[in-house]
Coordinates of C-alpha atoms in Angstrom, one line a residue:
M1 CA -0.1 0.0 0.1
S2 CA 3.0 2.5 0.9
Q3 CA 4.5 1.8 -2.9
D4 CA 1.7 3.9 -4.0
L5 CA 2.3 7.0 -2.0
P6 CA 4.4 9.9 -3.8
P7 CA 8.0 9.8 -2.2
G8 CA 8.6 11.7 1.3
S9 CA 4.8 11.2 2.4
P10 CA 4.3 9.9 5.8
P11 CA 3.6 6.1 6.2
Q12 CA -0.1 5.2 6.3
P13 CA -1.5 2.6 8.7
E14 CA -2.4 -0.7 7.4
A15 CA -6.1 -1.4 7.1
P16 CA -8.1 -3.7 9.7
L17 CA -7.9 -7.2 8.6
A18 CA -11.6 -7.9 9.4
E19 CA -14.2 -5.2 10.2
G20 CA -17.0 -6.8 12.0
P21 CA -19.7 -5.1 14.0
S22 CA -18.4 -3.3 17.2
P23 CA -19.4 -4.1 20.8
G24 CA -20.9 -0.6 20.9
R25 CA -23.5 -0.8 18.0
R26 CA -27.0 -1.9 18.5
R27 CA -28.4 -4.8 16.8
D28 CA -30.8 -2.7 14.7
E29 CA -28.0 -0.4 13.4
I30 CA -26.2 -3.4 12.1
G31 CA -29.1 -4.7 10.2
S32 CA -29.2 -7.1 7.1
G33 CA -27.7 -6.0 3.8
S34 CA -25.6 -3.0 2.8
L35 CA -26.3 0.8 3.3
R36 CA -26.9 1.0 -0.2
R37 CA -29.3 -2.0 -0.6
R38 CA -31.3 -0.3 2.4
A39 CA -31.4 3.1 0.9
A40 CA -32.5 1.4 -2.5
R41 CA -35.2 -0.5 -0.5
G42 CA -36.2 2.9 1.2
T43 CA -36.3 4.6 -2.3
V44 CA -38.6 1.9 -3.6
V45 CA -41.1 2.0 -0.8
N46 CA -41.3 5.8 -0.5
S47 CA -42.0 5.9 -4.2
V48 CA -44.7 3.6 -3.9
W49 CA -46.0 5.3 -1.1
L50 CA -46.1 8.7 -3.1
V51 CA -47.6 7.2 -6.1
A52 CA -50.3 5.9 -4.0
L53 CA -50.9 8.8 -2.1
S54 CA -51.1 11.0 -5.3
S55 CA -53.6 8.6 -7.1
L56 CA -55.6 8.7 -4.2
S57 CA -55.5 12.7 -4.1
V58 CA -56.3 12.5 -7.8
L59 CA -59.3 10.4 -6.9
K60 CA -60.5 12.5 -3.9
G61 CA -60.4 15.5 -6.4
V62 CA -62.6 13.9 -9.1
I63 CA -65.0 12.2 -6.5
A64 CA -65.2 15.9 -4.8
A65 CA -65.8 17.7 -8.2
A66 CA -68.7 15.0 -9.1
L67 CA -70.6 15.5 -5.6
L68 CA -70.0 18.8 -5.0
G69 CA -71.6 22.0 -6.7
A70 CA -69.4 24.7 -8.3
S71 CA -69.9 27.1 -5.2
D72 CA -69.3 24.4 -2.8
Y73 CA -66.2 23.3 -4.6
G74 CA -64.9 27.0 -4.3
V75 CA -65.3 26.4 -0.8
Y76 CA -63.6 23.1 -0.7
G77 CA -60.8 25.0 -2.9
L78 CA -60.4 27.5 -0.3
L79 CA -59.9 25.3 2.4
T80 CA -57.3 23.5 0.2
I81 CA -55.3 26.4 -0.2
V82 CA -55.1 27.4 3.4
F83 CA -54.2 24.1 5.0
G84 CA -51.9 23.1 1.9
T85 CA -50.3 26.3 2.4
L86 CA -50.1 25.7 6.3
G87 CA -49.0 22.0 5.7
A88 CA -46.4 22.9 3.3
L89 CA -44.7 25.6 5.9
G90 CA -45.1 22.9 8.7
A91 CA -42.7 20.9 7.0
V92 CA -40.0 23.2 8.1
G93 CA -37.2 20.6 8.5
F94 CA -37.5 19.3 12.0
D95 CA -37.7 15.7 10.7
D96 CA -34.5 16.2 8.1
K97 CA -32.5 17.7 11.2
Y98 CA -33.5 15.1 13.4
I99 CA -32.8 12.3 10.7
N100 CA -29.6 13.7 10.2
Q101 CA -28.5 14.4 13.7
D102 CA -25.9 12.1 15.5
H103 CA -26.8 13.0 19.3
P104 CA -25.0 10.5 21.5
D105 CA -28.5 10.3 23.5
Q106 CA -30.9 9.5 21.0
E107 CA -33.8 9.6 23.4
A108 CA -33.2 13.1 24.4
A109 CA -32.7 14.0 20.6
F110 CA -36.3 12.7 19.7
E111 CA -37.8 14.5 22.8
I112 CA -36.5 17.6 21.5
A113 CA -37.5 17.0 18.0
F114 CA -40.9 16.1 19.2
T115 CA -41.1 19.2 21.2
L116 CA -40.2 21.5 18.4
Q117 CA -42.6 19.4 16.1
T118 CA -45.5 20.0 18.7
M119 CA -44.9 23.5 19.2
L120 CA -44.8 24.3 15.5
C121 CA -48.2 22.3 15.0
A122 CA -49.7 24.2 17.8
L123 CA -48.5 27.4 16.4
F124 CA -50.1 26.5 12.8
G125 CA -53.1 25.4 14.5
V126 CA -53.5 28.9 16.1
I127 CA -52.7 30.6 12.8
S128 CA -55.3 28.7 11.0
L129 CA -58.0 29.5 13.7
I130 CA -57.3 33.2 13.1
A131 CA -56.8 33.0 9.3
I132 CA -60.1 31.1 8.6
P133 CA -62.5 34.0 9.8
L134 CA -60.3 36.4 8.0
F135 CA -60.8 34.2 4.8
A136 CA -64.3 33.9 5.4
M137 CA -64.7 37.9 5.8
L138 CA -62.3 38.6 2.7
Y139 CA -64.1 36.3 0.4
D140 CA -67.6 36.7 2.0
E141 CA -67.9 33.1 2.6
P142 CA -69.3 32.3 5.9
R143 CA -69.9 28.6 4.8
I144 CA -65.9 28.3 5.0
L145 CA -65.9 28.7 9.0
V146 CA -67.4 25.5 10.4
P147 CA -65.0 23.1 8.2
G148 CA -62.3 25.2 8.6
I149 CA -62.4 25.4 12.6
V150 CA -62.7 21.6 12.4
L151 CA -59.4 21.3 10.2
S152 CA -57.7 23.8 12.6
L153 CA -58.3 21.3 15.4
T154 CA -56.3 18.5 13.7
F155 CA -52.9 20.4 13.2
P156 CA -52.1 19.6 16.9
L157 CA -52.7 16.0 15.8
L158 CA -49.8 16.2 12.9
A159 CA -47.2 16.2 15.9
L160 CA -48.2 12.4 16.3
H161 CA -46.6 11.7 13.1
T162 CA -43.1 12.3 14.6
P163 CA -42.4 8.6 16.0
I164 CA -42.0 7.9 12.4
W165 CA -39.0 9.8 12.0
V166 CA -37.2 7.3 14.4
F167 CA -37.8 4.5 11.7
Y168 CA -36.4 7.0 8.9
R169 CA -33.5 7.6 11.1
R170 CA -32.6 4.0 11.5
M171 CA -33.6 3.3 7.5
D172 CA -36.0 0.6 8.8
F173 CA -38.4 0.7 5.9

């Protein structure tokens, strides 16, 4: 190995003979298969999930258009815009930060991430409870109030998706 180095370079340490699981690694971190195989499996699982979810979304839109009249569909569209925007803002990146972190105490790291996500979801719940009446006044559409307030109450429940992050962090698909 040292023959490939340029003259005058410091000697390189020899590579270990065998790489086995270190005693400090957990069994679920060792897993079966290589990281590449696990990442490929996760990509396939996520792709299938996104295709299925998009198909259901298209089906939902077609069914809603068939069942609702034009004015009712407009109310549905306003609610979709409000909650779609807040939902997109809710994906601020706490999940990505948690998945990428390397904290020595994973339980503490999860508790911090869960707390931040819960606070963000509660904030968006309050924002939506304020925004829905404003949209109702702005568009002169009082029919948006009741469904909007009911949907606003679901924002805090979105924090309950946080435990799924643990499986993404472990690449356990």
